[in-house]
mmCIF file with all atom_site columns, C-alpha atoms in Angstrom:
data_model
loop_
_atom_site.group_PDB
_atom_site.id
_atom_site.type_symbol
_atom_site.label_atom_id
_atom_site.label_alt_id
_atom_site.label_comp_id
_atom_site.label_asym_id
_atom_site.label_entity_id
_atom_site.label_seq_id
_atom_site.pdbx_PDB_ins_code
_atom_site.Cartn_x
_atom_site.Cartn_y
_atom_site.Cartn_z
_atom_site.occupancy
_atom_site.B_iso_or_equiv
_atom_site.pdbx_formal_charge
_atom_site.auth_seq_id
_atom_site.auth_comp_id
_atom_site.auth_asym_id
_atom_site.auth_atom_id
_atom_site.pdbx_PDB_model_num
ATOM 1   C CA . UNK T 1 1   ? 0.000   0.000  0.000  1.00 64.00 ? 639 UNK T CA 1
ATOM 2   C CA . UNK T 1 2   ? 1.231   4.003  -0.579 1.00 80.00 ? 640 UNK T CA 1
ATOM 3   C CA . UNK T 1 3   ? 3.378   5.133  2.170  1.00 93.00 ? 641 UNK T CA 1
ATOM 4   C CA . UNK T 1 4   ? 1.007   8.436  3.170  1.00 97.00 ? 642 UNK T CA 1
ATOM 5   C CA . UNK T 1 5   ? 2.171   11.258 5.368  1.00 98.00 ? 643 UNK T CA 1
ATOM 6   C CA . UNK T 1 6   ? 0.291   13.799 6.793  1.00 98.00 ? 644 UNK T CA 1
ATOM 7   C CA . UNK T 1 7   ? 1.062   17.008 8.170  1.00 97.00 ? 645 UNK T CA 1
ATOM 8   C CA . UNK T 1 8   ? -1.435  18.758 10.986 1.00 97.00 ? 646 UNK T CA 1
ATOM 9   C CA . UNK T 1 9   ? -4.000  20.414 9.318  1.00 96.00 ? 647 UNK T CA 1
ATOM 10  C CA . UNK T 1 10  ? -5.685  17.766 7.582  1.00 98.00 ? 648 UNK T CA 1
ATOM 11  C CA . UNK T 1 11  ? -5.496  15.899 10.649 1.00 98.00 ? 649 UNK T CA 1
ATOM 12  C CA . UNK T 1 12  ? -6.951  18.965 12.114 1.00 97.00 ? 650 UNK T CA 1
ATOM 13  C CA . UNK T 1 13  ? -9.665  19.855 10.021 1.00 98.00 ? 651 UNK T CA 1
ATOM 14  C CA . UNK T 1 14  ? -10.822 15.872 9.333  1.00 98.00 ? 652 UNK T CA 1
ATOM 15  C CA . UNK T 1 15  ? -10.753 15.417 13.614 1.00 98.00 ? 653 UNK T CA 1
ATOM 16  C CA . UNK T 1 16  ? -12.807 18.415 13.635 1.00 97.00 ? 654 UNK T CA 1
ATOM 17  C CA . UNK T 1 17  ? -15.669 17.577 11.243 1.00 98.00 ? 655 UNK T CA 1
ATOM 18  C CA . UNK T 1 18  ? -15.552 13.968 12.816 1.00 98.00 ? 656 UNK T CA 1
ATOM 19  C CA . UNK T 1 19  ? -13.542 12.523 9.347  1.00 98.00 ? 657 UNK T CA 1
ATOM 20  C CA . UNK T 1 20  ? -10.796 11.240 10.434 1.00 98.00 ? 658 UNK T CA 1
ATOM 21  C CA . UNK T 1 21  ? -11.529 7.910  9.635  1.00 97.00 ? 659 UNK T CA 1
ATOM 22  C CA . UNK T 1 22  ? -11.071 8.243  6.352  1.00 98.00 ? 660 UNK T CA 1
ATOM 23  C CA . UNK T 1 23  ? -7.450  8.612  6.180  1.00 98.00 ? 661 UNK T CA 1
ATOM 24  C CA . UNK T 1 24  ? -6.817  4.838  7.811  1.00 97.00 ? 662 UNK T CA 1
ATOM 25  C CA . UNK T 1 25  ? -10.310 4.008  5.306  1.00 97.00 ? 663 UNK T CA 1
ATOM 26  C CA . UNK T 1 26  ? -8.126  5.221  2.385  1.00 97.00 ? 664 UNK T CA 1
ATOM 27  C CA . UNK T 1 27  ? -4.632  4.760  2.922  1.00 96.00 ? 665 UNK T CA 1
ATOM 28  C CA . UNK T 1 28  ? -4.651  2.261  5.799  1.00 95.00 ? 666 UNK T CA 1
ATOM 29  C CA . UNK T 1 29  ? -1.126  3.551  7.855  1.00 95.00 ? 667 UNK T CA 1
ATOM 30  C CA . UNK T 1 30  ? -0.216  6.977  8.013  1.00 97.00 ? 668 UNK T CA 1
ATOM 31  C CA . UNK T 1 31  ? 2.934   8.249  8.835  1.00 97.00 ? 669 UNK T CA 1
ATOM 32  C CA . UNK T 1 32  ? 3.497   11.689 10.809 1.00 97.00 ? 670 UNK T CA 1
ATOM 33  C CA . UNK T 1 33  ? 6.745   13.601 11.252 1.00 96.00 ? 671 UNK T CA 1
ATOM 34  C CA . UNK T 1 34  ? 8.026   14.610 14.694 1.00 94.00 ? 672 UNK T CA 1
ATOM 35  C CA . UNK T 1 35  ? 7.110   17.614 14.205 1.00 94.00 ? 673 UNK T CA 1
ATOM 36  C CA . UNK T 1 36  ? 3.756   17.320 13.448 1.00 96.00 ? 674 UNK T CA 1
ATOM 37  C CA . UNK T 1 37  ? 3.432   14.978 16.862 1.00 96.00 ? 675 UNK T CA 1
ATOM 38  C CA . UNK T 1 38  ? 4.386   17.819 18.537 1.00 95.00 ? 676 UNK T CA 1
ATOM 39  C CA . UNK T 1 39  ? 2.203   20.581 16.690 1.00 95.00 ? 677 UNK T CA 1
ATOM 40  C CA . UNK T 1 40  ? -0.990  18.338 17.449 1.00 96.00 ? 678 UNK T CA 1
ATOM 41  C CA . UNK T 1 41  ? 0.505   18.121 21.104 1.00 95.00 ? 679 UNK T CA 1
ATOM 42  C CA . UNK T 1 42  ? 0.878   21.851 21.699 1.00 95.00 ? 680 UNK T CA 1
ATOM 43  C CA . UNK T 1 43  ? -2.672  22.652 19.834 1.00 95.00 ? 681 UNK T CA 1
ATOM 44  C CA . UNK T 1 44  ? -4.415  20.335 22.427 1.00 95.00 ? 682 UNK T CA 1
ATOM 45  C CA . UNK T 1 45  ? -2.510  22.151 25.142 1.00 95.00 ? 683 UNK T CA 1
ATOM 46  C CA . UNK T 1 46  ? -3.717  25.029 24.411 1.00 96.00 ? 684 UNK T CA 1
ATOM 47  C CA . UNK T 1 47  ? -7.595  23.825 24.002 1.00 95.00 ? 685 UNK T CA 1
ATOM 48  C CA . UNK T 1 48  ? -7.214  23.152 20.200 1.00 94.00 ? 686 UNK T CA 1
ATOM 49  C CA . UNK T 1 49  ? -9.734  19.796 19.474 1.00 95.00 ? 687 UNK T CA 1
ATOM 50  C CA . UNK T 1 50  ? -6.958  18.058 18.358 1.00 96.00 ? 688 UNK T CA 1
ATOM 51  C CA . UNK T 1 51  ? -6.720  13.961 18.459 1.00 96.00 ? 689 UNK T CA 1
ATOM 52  C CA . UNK T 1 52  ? -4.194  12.492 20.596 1.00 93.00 ? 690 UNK T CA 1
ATOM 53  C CA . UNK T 1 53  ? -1.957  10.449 18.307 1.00 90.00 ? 691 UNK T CA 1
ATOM 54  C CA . UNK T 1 54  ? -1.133  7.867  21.231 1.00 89.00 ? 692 UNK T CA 1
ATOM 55  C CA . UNK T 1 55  ? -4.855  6.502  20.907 1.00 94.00 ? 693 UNK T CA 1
ATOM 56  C CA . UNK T 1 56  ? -4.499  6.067  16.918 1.00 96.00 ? 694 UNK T CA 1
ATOM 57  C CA . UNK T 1 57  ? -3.371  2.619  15.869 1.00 96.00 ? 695 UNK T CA 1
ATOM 58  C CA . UNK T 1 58  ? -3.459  3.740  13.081 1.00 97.00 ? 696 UNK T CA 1
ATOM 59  C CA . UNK T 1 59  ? -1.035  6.216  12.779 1.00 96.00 ? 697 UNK T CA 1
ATOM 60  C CA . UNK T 1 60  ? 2.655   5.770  13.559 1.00 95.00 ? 698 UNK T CA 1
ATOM 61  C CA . UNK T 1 61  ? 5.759   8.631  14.057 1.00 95.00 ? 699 UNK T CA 1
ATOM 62  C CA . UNK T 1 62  ? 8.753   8.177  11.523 1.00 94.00 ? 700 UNK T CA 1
ATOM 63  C CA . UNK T 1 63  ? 11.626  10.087 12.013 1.00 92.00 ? 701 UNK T CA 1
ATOM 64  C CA . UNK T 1 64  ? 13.903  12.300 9.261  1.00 89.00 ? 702 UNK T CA 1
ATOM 65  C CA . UNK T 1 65  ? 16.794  10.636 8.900  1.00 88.00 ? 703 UNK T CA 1
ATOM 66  C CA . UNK T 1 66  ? 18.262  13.879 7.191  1.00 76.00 ? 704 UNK T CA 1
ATOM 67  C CA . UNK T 1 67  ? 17.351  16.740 8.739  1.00 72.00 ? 705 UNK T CA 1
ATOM 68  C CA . UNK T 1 68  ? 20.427  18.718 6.820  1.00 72.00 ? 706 UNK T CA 1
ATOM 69  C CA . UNK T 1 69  ? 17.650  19.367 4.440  1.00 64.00 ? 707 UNK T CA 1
ATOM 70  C CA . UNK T 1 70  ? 14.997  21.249 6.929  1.00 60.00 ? 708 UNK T CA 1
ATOM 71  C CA . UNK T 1 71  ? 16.683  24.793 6.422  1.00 59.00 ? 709 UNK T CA 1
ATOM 72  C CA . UNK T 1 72  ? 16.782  24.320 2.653  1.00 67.00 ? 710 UNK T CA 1
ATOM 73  C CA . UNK T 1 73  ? 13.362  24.422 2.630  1.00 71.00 ? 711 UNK T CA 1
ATOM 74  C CA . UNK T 1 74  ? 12.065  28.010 4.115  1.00 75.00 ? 712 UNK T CA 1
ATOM 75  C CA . UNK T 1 75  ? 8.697   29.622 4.813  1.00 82.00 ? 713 UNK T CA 1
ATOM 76  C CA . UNK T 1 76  ? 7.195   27.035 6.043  1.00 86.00 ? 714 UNK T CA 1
ATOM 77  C CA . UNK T 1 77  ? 6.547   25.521 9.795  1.00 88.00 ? 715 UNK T CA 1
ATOM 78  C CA . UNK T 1 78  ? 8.215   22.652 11.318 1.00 89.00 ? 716 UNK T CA 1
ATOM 79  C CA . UNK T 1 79  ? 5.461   20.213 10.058 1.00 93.00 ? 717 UNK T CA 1
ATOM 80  C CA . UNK T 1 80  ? 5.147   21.073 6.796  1.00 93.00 ? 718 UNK T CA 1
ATOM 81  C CA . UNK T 1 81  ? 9.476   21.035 6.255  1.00 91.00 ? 719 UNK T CA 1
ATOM 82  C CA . UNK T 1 82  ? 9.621   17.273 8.049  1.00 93.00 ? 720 UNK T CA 1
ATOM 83  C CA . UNK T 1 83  ? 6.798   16.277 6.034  1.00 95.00 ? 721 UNK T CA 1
ATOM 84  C CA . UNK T 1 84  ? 8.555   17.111 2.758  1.00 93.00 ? 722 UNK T CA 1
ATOM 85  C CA . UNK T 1 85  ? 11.663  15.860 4.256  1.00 91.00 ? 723 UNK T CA 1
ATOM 86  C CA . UNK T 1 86  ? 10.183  12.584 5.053  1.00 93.00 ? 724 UNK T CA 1
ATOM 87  C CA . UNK T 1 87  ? 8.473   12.536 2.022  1.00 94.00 ? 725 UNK T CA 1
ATOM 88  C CA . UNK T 1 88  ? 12.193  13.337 0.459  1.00 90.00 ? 726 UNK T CA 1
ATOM 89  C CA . UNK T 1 89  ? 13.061  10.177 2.637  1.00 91.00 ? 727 UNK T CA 1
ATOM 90  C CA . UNK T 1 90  ? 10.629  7.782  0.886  1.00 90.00 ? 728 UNK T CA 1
ATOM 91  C CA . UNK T 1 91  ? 9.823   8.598  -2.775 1.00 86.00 ? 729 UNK T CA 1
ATOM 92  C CA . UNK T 1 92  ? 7.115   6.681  -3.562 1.00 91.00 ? 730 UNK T CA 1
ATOM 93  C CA . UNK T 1 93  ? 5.162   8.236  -0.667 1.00 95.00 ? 731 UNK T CA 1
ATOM 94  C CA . UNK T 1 94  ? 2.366   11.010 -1.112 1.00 98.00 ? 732 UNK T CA 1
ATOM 95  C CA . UNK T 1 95  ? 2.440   13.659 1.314  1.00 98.00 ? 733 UNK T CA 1
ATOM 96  C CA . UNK T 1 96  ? -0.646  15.451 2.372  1.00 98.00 ? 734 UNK T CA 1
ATOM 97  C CA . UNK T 1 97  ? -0.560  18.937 2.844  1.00 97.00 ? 735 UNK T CA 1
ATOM 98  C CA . UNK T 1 98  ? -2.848  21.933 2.602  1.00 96.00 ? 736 UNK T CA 1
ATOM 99  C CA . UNK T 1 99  ? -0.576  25.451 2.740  1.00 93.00 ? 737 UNK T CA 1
ATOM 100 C CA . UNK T 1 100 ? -0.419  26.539 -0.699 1.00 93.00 ? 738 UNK T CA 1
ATOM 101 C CA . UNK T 1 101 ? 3.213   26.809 0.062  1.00 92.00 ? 739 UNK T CA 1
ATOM 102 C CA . UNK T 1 102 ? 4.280   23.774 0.901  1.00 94.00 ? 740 UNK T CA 1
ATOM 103 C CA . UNK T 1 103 ? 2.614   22.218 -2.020 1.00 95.00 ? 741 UNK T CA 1
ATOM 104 C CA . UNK T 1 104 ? 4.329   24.440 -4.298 1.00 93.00 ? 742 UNK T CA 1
ATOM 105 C CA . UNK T 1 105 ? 7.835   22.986 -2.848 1.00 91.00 ? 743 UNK T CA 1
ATOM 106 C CA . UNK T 1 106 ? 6.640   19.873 -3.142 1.00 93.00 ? 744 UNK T CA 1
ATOM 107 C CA . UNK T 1 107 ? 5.551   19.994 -6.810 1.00 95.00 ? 745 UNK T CA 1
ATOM 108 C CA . UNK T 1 108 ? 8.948   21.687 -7.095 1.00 91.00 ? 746 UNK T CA 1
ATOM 109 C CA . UNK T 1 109 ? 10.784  19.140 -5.773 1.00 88.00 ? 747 UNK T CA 1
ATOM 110 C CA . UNK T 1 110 ? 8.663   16.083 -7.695 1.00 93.00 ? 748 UNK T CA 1
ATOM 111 C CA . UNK T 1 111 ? 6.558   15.042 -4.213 1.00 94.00 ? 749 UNK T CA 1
ATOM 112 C CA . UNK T 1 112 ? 3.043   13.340 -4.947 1.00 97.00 ? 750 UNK T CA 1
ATOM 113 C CA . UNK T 1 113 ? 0.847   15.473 -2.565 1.00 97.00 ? 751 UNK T CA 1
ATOM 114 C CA . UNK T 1 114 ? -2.900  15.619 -1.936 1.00 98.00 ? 752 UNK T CA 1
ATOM 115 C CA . UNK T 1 115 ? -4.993  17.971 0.583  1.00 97.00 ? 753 UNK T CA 1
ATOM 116 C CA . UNK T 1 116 ? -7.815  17.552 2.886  1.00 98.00 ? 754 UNK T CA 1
ATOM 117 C CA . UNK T 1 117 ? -9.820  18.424 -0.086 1.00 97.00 ? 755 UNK T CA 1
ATOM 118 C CA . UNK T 1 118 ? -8.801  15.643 -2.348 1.00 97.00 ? 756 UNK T CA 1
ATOM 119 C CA . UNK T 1 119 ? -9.256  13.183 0.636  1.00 98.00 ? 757 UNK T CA 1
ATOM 120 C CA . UNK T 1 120 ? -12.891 14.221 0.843  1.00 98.00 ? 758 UNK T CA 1
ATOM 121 C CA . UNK T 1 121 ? -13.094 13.728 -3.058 1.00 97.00 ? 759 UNK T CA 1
ATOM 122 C CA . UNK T 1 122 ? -11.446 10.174 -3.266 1.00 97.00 ? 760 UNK T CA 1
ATOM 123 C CA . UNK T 1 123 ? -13.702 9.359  -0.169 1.00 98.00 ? 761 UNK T CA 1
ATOM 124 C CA . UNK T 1 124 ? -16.828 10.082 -2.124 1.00 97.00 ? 762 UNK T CA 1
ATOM 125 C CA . UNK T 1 125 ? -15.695 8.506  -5.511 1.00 96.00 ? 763 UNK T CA 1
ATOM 126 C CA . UNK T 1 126 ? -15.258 5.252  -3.191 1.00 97.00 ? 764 UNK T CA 1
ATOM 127 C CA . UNK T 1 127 ? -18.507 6.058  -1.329 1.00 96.00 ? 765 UNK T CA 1
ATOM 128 C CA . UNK T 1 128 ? -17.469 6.583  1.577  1.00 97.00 ? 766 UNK T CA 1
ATOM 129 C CA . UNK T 1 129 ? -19.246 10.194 1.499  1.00 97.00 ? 767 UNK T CA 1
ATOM 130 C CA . UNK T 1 130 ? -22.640 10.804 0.516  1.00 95.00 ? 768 UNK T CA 1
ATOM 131 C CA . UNK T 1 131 ? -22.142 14.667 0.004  1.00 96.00 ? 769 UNK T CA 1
ATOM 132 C CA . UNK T 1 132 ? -19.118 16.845 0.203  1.00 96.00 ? 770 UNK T CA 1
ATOM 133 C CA . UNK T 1 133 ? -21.196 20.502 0.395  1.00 96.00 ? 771 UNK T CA 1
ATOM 134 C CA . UNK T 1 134 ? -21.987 19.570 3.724  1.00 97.00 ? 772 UNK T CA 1
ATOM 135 C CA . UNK T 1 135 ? -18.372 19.311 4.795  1.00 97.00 ? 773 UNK T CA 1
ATOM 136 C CA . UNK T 1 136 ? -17.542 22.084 2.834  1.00 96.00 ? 774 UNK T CA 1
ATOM 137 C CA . UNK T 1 137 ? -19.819 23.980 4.968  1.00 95.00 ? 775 UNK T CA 1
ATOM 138 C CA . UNK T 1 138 ? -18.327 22.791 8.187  1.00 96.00 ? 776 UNK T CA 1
ATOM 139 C CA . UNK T 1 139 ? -14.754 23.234 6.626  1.00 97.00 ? 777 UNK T CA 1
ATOM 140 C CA . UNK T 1 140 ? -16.205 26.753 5.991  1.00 94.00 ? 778 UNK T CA 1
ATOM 141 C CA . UNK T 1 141 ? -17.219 27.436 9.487  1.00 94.00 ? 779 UNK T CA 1
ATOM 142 C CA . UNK T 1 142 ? -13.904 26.309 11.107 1.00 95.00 ? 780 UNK T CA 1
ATOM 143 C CA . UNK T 1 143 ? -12.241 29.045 8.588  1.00 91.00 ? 781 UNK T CA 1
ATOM 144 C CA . UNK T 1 144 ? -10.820 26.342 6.277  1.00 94.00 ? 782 UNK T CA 1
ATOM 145 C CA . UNK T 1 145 ? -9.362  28.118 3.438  1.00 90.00 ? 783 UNK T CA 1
ATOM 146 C CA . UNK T 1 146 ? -11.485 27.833 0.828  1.00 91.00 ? 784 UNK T CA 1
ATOM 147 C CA . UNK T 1 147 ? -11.988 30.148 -2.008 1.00 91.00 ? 785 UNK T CA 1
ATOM 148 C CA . UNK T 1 148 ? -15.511 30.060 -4.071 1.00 92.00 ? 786 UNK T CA 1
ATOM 149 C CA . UNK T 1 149 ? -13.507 29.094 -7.092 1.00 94.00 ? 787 UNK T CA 1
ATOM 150 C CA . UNK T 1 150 ? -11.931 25.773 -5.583 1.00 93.00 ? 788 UNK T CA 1
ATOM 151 C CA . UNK T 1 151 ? -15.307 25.365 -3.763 1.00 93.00 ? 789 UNK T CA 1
ATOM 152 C CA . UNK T 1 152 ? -17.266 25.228 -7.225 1.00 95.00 ? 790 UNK T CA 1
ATOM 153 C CA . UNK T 1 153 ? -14.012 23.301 -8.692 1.00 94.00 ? 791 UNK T CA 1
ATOM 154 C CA . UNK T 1 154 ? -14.452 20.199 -5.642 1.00 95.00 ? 792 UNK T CA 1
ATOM 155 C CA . UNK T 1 155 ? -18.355 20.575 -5.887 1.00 95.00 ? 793 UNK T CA 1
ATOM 156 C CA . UNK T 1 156 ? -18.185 20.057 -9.735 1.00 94.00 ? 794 UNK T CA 1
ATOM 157 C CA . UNK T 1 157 ? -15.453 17.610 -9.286 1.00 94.00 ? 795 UNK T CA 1
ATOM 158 C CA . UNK T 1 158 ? -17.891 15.741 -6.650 1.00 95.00 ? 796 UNK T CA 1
ATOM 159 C CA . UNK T 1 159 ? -20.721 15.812 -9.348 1.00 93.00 ? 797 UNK T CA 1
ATOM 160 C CA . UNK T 1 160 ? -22.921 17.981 -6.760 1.00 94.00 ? 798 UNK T CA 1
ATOM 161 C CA . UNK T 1 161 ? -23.998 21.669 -7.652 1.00 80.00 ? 799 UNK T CA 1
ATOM 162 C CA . UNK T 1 162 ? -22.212 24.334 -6.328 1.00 62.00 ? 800 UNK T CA 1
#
């Protein structure tokens, strides 16, 4: 199966619109950096609804082997550079990220990479979501960036009217 890592946000935003299932539904083990451990940590500190990683069998911590590489890669948080690196690491992996940013760097750098957006699309082309507007709308709500054009892009994608 596709080695899949993830990076905090679309751990965030699929914990908080009670999704997260899908990412062991789709890709069966995901893979986090350290750093991301330790962003989801510090968000639940702070009051952040936020999983705790240590209950999800599902998901296991790998750690960069190179991390020469993390202050090549600037503009970006400590999640986002280890997943790239890790990604970097293991090149038949797809890393899932959702700052604009980092997916430029990874496209630059030849990294497969999908969002939180096209794990809601590949769960409803496998049925595993009846509707993606109303998760859009709950994306919306928790301030997911979302712009109408990429909105009416996923709706039309999702064959549902935007």
């Amino acid at each position: 199966m596709l080695e899949v890592i993830c990076n905090t946000s679309p751990i965030q935003y699929l914990h908080q619109v009670n999704l997260l299932h899908l990412l062991p539904e789709l890709y069966g083990v995901i893979a986090i950096p350290e750093g991301v451990l330790t962003e989801l940590d510090a968000g639940r500190r702070v009051g952040i609804s936020l999983p705790d990683v240590k209950l999800l069998p599902w998901l296991s911590v790998k750690y960069i082997r190179e991390r020469n590489l993390l202050p090549m890669i600037s503009g970006l948080g400590i999640g986002e550079k280890e997943v790239l690196a890790l990604a970097l690491e293991m090149p038949e992996s797809l890393a899932v990220l959702d700052d604009l940013l980092a997916r430029r760097h990874a496209f630059f750098i030849g990294i497969r990479f999908t969002g939180t957006l096209g794990i809601l699309l590949k769960a409803k082309e496998k049925g595993l979501l009846d509707a993606l507007t109303p998760v859009l709308d709950l994306l919306d709500n928790l301030q997911f960036r979302l712009d109408p054009k990429t909105r009416k892009t996923v709706l039309n994608l999702a064959k549902e009217s935007s």
